[in-house]
Every structure is written in C-alpha cells, then in structure tokens.
Coordinates of N, CA and C in Angstrom, one line a residue:
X1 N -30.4 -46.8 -68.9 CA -29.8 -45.8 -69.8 C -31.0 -45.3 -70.7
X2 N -31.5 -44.1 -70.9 CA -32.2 -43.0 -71.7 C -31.6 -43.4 -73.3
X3 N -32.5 -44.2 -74.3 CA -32.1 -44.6 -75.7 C -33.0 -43.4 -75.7
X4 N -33.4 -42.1 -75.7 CA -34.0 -41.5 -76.7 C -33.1 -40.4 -77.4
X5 N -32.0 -39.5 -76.8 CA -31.5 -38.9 -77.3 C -30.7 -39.4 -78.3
X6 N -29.7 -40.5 -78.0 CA -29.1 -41.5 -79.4 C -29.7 -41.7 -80.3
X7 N -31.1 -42.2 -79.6 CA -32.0 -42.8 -81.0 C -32.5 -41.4 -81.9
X8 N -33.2 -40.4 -81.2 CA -33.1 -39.3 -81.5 C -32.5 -38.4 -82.9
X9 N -31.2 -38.4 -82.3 CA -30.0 -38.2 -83.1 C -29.8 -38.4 -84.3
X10 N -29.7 -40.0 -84.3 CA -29.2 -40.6 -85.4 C -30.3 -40.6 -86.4
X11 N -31.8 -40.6 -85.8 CA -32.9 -40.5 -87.0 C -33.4 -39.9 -87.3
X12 N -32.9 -38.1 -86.9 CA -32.7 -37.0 -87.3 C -31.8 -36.7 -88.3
X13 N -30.8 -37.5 -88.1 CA -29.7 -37.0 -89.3 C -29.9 -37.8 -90.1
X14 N -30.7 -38.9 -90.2 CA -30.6 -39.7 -91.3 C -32.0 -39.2 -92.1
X15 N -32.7 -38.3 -91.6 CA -33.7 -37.9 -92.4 C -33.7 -36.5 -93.3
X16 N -31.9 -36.0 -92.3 CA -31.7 -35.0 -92.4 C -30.7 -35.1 -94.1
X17 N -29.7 -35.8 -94.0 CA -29.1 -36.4 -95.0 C -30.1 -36.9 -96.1
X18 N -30.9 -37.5 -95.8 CA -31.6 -38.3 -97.6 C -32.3 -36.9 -98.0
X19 N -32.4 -35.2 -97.6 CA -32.7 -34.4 -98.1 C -32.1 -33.7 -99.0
X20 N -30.3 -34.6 -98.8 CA -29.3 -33.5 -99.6 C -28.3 -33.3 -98.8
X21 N -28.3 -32.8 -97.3 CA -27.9 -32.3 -96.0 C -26.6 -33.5 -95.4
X22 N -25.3 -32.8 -95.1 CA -24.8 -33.6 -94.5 C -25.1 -34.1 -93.2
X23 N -24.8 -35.0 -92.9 CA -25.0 -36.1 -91.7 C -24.7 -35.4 -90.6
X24 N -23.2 -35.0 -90.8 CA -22.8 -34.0 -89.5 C -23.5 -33.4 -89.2
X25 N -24.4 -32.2 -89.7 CA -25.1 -31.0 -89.7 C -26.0 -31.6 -89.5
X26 N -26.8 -32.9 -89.7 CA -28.2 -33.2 -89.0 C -27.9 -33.7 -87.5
X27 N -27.1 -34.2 -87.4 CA -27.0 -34.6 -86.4 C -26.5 -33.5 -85.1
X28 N -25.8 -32.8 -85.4 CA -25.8 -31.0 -85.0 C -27.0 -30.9 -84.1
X29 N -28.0 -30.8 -85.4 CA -29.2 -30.3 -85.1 C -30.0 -31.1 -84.1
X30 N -29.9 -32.3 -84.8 CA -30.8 -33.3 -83.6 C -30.2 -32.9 -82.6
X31 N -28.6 -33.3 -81.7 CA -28.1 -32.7 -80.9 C -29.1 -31.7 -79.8
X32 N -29.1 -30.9 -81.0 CA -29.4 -29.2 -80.5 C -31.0 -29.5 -80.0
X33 N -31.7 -30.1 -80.6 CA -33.2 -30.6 -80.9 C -33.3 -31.3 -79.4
X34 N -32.3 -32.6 -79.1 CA -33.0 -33.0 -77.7 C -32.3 -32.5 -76.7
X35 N -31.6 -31.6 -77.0 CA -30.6 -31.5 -75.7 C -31.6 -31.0 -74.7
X36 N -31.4 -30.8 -73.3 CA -31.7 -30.1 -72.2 C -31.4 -28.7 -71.4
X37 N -30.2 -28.7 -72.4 CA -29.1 -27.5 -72.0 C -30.2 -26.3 -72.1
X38 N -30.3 -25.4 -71.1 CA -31.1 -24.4 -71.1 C -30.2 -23.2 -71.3
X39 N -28.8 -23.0 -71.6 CA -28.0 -22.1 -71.3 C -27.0 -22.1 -72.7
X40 N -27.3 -23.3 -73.8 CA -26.3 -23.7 -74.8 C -25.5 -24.4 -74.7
X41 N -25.1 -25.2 -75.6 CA -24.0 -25.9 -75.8 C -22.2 -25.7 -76.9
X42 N -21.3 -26.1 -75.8 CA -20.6 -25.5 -76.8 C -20.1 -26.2 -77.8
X43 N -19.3 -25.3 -78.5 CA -18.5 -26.5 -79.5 C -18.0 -27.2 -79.2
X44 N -17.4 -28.0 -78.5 CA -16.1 -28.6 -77.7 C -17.4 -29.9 -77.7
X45 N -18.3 -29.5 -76.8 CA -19.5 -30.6 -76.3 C -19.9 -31.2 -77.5
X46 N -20.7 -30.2 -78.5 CA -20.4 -30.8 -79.8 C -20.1 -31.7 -80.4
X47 N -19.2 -31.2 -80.6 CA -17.9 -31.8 -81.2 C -17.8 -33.2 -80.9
X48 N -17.7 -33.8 -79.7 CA -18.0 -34.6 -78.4 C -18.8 -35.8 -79.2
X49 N -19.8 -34.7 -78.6 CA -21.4 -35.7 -79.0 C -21.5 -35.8 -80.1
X50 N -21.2 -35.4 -81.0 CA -21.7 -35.8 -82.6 C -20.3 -36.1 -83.4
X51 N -18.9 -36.8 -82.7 CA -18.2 -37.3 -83.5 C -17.4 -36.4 -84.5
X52 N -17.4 -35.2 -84.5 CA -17.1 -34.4 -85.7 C -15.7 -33.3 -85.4
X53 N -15.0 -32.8 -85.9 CA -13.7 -31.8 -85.3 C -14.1 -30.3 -85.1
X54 N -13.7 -29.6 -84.4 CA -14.4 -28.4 -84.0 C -14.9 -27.7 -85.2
X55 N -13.5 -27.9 -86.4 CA -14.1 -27.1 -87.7 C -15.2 -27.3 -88.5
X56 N -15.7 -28.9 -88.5 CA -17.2 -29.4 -88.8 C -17.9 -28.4 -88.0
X57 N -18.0 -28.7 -86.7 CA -18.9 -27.8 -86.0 C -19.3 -26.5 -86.1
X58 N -18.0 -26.1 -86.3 CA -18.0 -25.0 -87.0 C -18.3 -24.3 -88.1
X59 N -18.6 -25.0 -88.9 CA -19.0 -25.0 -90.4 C -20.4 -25.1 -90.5
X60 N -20.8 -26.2 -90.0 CA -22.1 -26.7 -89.6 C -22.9 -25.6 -88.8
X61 N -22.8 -25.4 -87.8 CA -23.3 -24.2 -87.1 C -23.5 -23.1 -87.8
X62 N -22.5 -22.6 -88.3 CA -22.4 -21.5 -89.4 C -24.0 -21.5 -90.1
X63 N -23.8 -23.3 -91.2 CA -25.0 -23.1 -91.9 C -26.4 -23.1 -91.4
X64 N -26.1 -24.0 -90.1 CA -27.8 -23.9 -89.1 C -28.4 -22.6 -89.0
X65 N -27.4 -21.5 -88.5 CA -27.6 -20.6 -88.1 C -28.1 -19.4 -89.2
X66 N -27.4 -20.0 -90.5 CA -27.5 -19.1 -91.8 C -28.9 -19.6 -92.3
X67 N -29.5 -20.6 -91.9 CA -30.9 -21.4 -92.2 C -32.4 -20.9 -91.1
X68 N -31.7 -20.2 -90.0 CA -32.6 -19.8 -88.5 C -32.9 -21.3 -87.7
X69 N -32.0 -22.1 -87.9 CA -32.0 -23.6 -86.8 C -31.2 -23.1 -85.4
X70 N -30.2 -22.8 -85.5 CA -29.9 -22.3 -84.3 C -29.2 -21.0 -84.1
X71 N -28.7 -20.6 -82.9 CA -28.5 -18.8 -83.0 C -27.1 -19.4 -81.6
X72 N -26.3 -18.6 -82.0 CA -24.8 -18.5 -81.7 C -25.3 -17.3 -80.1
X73 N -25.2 -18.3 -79.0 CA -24.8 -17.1 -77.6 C -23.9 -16.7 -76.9
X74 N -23.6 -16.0 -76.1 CA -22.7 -15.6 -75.2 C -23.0 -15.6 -73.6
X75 N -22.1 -16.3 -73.1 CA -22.4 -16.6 -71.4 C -21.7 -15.5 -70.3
X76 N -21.6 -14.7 -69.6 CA -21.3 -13.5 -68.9 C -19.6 -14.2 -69.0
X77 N -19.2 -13.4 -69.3 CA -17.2 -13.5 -68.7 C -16.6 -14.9 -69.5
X78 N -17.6 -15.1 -70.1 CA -16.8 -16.9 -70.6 C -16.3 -16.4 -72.7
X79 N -15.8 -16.7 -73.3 CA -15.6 -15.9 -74.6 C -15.8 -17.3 -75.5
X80 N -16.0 -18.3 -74.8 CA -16.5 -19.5 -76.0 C -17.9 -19.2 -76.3
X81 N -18.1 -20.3 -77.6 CA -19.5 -19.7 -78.0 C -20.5 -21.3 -77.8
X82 N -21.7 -20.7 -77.6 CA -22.7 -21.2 -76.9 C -23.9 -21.6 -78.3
X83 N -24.5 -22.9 -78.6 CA -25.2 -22.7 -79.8 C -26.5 -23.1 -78.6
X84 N -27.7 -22.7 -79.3 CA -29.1 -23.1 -79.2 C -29.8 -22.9 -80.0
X85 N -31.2 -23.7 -79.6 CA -32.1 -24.2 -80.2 C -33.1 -23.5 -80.3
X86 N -33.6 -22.7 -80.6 CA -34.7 -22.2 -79.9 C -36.1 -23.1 -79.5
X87 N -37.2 -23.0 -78.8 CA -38.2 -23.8 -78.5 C -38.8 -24.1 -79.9
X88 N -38.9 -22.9 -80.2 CA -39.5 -22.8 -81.6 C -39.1 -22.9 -82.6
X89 N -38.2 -24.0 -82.9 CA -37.2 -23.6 -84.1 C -38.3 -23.6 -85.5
X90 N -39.4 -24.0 -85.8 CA -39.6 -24.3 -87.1 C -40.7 -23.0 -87.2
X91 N -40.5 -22.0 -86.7 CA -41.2 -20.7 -86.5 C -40.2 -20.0 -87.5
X92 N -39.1 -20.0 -87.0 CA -37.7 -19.2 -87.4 C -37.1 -19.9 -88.6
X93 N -37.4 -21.2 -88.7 CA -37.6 -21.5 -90.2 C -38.1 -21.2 -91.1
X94 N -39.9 -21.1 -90.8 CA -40.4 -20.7 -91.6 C -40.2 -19.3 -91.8
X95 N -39.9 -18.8 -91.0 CA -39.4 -16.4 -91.5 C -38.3 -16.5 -92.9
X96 N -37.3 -17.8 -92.2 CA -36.0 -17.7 -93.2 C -36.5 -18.5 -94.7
X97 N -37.3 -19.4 -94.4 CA -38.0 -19.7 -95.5 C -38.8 -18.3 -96.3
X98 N -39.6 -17.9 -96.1 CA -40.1 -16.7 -96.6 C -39.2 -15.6 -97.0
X99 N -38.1 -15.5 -96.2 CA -37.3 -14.0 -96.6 C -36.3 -15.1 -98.1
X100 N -36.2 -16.4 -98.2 CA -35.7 -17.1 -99.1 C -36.7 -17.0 -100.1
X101 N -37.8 -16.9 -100.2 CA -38.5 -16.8 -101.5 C -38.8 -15.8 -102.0
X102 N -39.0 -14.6 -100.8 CA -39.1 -13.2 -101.8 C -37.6 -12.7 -102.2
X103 N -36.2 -13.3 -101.7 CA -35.3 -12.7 -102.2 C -35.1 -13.2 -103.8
X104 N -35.9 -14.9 -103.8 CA -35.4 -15.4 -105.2 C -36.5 -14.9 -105.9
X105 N -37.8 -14.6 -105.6 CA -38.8 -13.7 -106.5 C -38.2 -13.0 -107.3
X106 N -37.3 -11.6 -106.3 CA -36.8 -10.7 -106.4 C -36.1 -10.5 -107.8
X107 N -35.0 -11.8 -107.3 CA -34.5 -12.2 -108.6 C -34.8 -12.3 -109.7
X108 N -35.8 -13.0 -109.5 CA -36.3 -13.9 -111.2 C -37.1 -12.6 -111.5
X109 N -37.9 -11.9 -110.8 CA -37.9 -10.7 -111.2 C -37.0 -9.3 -112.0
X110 N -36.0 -9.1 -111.4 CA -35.1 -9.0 -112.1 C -34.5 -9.5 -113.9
X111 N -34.7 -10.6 -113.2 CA -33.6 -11.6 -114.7 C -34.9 -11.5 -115.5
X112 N -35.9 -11.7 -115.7 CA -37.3 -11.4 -116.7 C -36.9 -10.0 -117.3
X113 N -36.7 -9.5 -116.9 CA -36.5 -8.3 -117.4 C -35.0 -8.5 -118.9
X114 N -34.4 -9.1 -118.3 CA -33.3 -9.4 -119.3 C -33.0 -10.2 -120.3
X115 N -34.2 -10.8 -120.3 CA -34.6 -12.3 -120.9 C -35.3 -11.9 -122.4
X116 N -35.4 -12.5 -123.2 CA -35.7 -12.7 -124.8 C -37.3 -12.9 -124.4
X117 N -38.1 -12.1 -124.6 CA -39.7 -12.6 -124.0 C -40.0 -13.8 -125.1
X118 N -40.6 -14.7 -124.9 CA -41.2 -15.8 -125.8 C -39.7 -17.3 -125.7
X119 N -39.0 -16.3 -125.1 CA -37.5 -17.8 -125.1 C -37.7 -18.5 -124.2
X120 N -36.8 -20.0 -124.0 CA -37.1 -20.6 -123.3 C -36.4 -20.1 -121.9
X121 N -35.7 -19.7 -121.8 CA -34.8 -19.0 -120.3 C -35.9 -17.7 -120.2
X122 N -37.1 -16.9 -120.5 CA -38.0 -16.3 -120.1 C -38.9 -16.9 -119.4
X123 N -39.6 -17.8 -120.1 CA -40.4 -18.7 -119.7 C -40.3 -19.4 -118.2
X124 N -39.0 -19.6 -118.2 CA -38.7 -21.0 -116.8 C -38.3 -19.7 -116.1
X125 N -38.1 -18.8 -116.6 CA -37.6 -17.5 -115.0 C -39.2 -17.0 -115.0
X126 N -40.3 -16.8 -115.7 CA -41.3 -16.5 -115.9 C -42.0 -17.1 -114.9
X127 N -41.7 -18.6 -114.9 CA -42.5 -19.7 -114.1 C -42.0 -19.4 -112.7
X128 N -40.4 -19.1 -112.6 CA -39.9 -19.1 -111.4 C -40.5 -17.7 -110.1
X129 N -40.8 -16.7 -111.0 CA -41.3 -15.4 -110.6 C -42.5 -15.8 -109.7
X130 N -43.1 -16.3 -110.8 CA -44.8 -17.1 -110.5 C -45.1 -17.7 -109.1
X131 N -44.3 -18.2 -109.9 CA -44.4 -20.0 -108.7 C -43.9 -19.2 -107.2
X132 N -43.1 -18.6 -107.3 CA -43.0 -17.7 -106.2 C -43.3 -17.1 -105.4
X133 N -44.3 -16.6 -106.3 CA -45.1 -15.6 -105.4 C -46.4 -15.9 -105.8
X134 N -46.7 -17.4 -106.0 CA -48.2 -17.7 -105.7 C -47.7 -18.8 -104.4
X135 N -46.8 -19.3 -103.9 CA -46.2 -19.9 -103.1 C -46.5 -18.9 -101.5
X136 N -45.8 -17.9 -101.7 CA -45.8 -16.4 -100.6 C -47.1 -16.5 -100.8
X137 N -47.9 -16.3 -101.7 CA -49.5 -15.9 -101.6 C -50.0 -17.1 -100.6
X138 N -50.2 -17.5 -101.2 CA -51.3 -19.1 -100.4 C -50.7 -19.4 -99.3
X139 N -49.5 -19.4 -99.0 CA -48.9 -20.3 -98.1 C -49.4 -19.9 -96.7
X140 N -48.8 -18.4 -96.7 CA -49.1 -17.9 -95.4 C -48.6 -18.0 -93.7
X141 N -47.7 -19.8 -94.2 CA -47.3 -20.4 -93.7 C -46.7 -19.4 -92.2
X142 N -45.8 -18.7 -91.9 CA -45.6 -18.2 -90.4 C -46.9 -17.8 -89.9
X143 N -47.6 -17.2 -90.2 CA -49.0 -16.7 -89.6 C -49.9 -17.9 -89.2
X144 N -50.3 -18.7 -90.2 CA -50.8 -19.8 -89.8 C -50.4 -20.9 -88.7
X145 N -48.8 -20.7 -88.7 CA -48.0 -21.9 -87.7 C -48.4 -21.1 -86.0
X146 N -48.3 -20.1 -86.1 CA -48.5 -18.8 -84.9 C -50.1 -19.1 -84.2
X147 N -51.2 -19.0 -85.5 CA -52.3 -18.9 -84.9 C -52.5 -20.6 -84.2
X148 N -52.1 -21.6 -84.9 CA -52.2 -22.8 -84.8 C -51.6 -23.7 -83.4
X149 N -50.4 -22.9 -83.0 CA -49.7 -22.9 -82.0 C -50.6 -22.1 -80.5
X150 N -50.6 -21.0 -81.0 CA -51.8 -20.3 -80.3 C -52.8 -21.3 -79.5
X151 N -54.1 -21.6 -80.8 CA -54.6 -22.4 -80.3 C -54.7 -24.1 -79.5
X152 N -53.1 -24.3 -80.2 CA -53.1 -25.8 -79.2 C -52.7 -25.6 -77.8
X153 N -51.9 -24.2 -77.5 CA -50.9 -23.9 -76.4 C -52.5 -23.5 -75.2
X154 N -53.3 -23.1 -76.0 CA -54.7 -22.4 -75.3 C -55.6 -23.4 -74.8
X155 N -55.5 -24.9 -75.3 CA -56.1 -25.9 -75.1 C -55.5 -26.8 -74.3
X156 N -54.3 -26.7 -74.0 CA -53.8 -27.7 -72.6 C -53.5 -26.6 -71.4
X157 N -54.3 -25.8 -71.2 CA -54.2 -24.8 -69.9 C -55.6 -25.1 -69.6

C-alpha cells in the first residue's frame, strides 16, 4: 500500500491549520495536491477522501478557489462539478497574493486620506500604505517564480 498520499495529506493540513486555516480546507488541498486525477475530482470523492459533508466541501472549495488554489471545472454532458489543481498552483497564488496587496494599498490609501495627519490611526494606515507597496516593490515575487521555473524546467531537458 502507497503511504504517500495519506501521509501527504494529513501533513499538509496540519501545516495548513497551525497557519489559522481549517483542517478540512488543508486537507482539501493536500487532496487536490497529490491526487492523479487529470480530469478533476468531484465533490462526492471529496467528501469521501477527506472525511467532511458535501457542504464542508463546498465551502472549502469556495475559499481555495477565492485564494487561486483550485479552479471549479466542467466535464462534457456531466453537470457535477469537477475541482483541480493546477500544476502550478503557487504561480496563481502568487497573482492572488499580489492583486491582495494592491487592493489593500488601495485601501489604506484611501483611508489616509481621512485620517487626522500626525494621529495614531494615520500613522498605522500610513505604515500600512508603505509597507505595501515597498512589499509589491521588492518582491516581484510572480516574475521571479516564472524566470526561476524557467530556468530549472531548461536544465533537466
């Protein structure tokens, strides 16, 4: 018997959980992480494999999906729904990570504006603005994951 997907699993979600994250939802993911399924998996299977009621799954999936972990498909003539992984999930993280910091820049940009200048709620939105967008600056982080991938994909051919 194959202990890597179980093992897999369970030390996914448990790394997934001490982030904040419920258990269900890491384990979702792990799921989604080692499956083989080239075509998706549905909720029912799910459901299944990770111990949880279609509406967990359903809830969960929701947030994966609202995070760019996984993306909701459709199979020709069939009307249940299909989750996957993509190869590259932590590509599509990083996008949704990025469109998550310039929308809260955005923000704090905004709320500075409305703020008592020299107060302490200016200040900490002041920092927040900052911190924000010297984060987007430096990071660079999707472009860098791309070229870096690039290069290692270029080196075992």
């Amino acid at each position: 018997m194959d202990e890597f997907p179980d093992w897999f699993i369970e030390s996914f979600a448990d790394y997934w959980q001490s982030m904040g994250s419920s258990r269900i939802e890491g384990r979702i993911a792990g799921y989604l992480m080692a499956s083989e399924a080239t075509e998706g998996v549905s909720a029912e299977e799910l459901a299944k494999a990770v111990g949880a009621s279609r509406g967990s799954v359903s809830t969960y999936t929701r947030s994966l999906i609202a995070a760019g972990f996984v993306r909701l498909v459709r199979r020709p003539d069939d009307r249940a729904h299909y989750y996957v992984m993509d190869e590259d999930v932590w590509a599509g993280f990083l996008d949704k990570e990025q469109q998550y910091l310039r929308g809260q820049r955005a923000l704090a940009a905004r709320a500075l504006a409305r703020t008592t200048p020299g107060g302490p709620a200016h200040e900490r939105i002041r920092n927040m603005r900052d911190y924000l967008g010297w984060l987007l600056e430096v990071q660079q982080l999707p472009d860098a994951w791309r070229r870096y991938k690039a290069e290692r994909d270029a080196g075992e051919h």
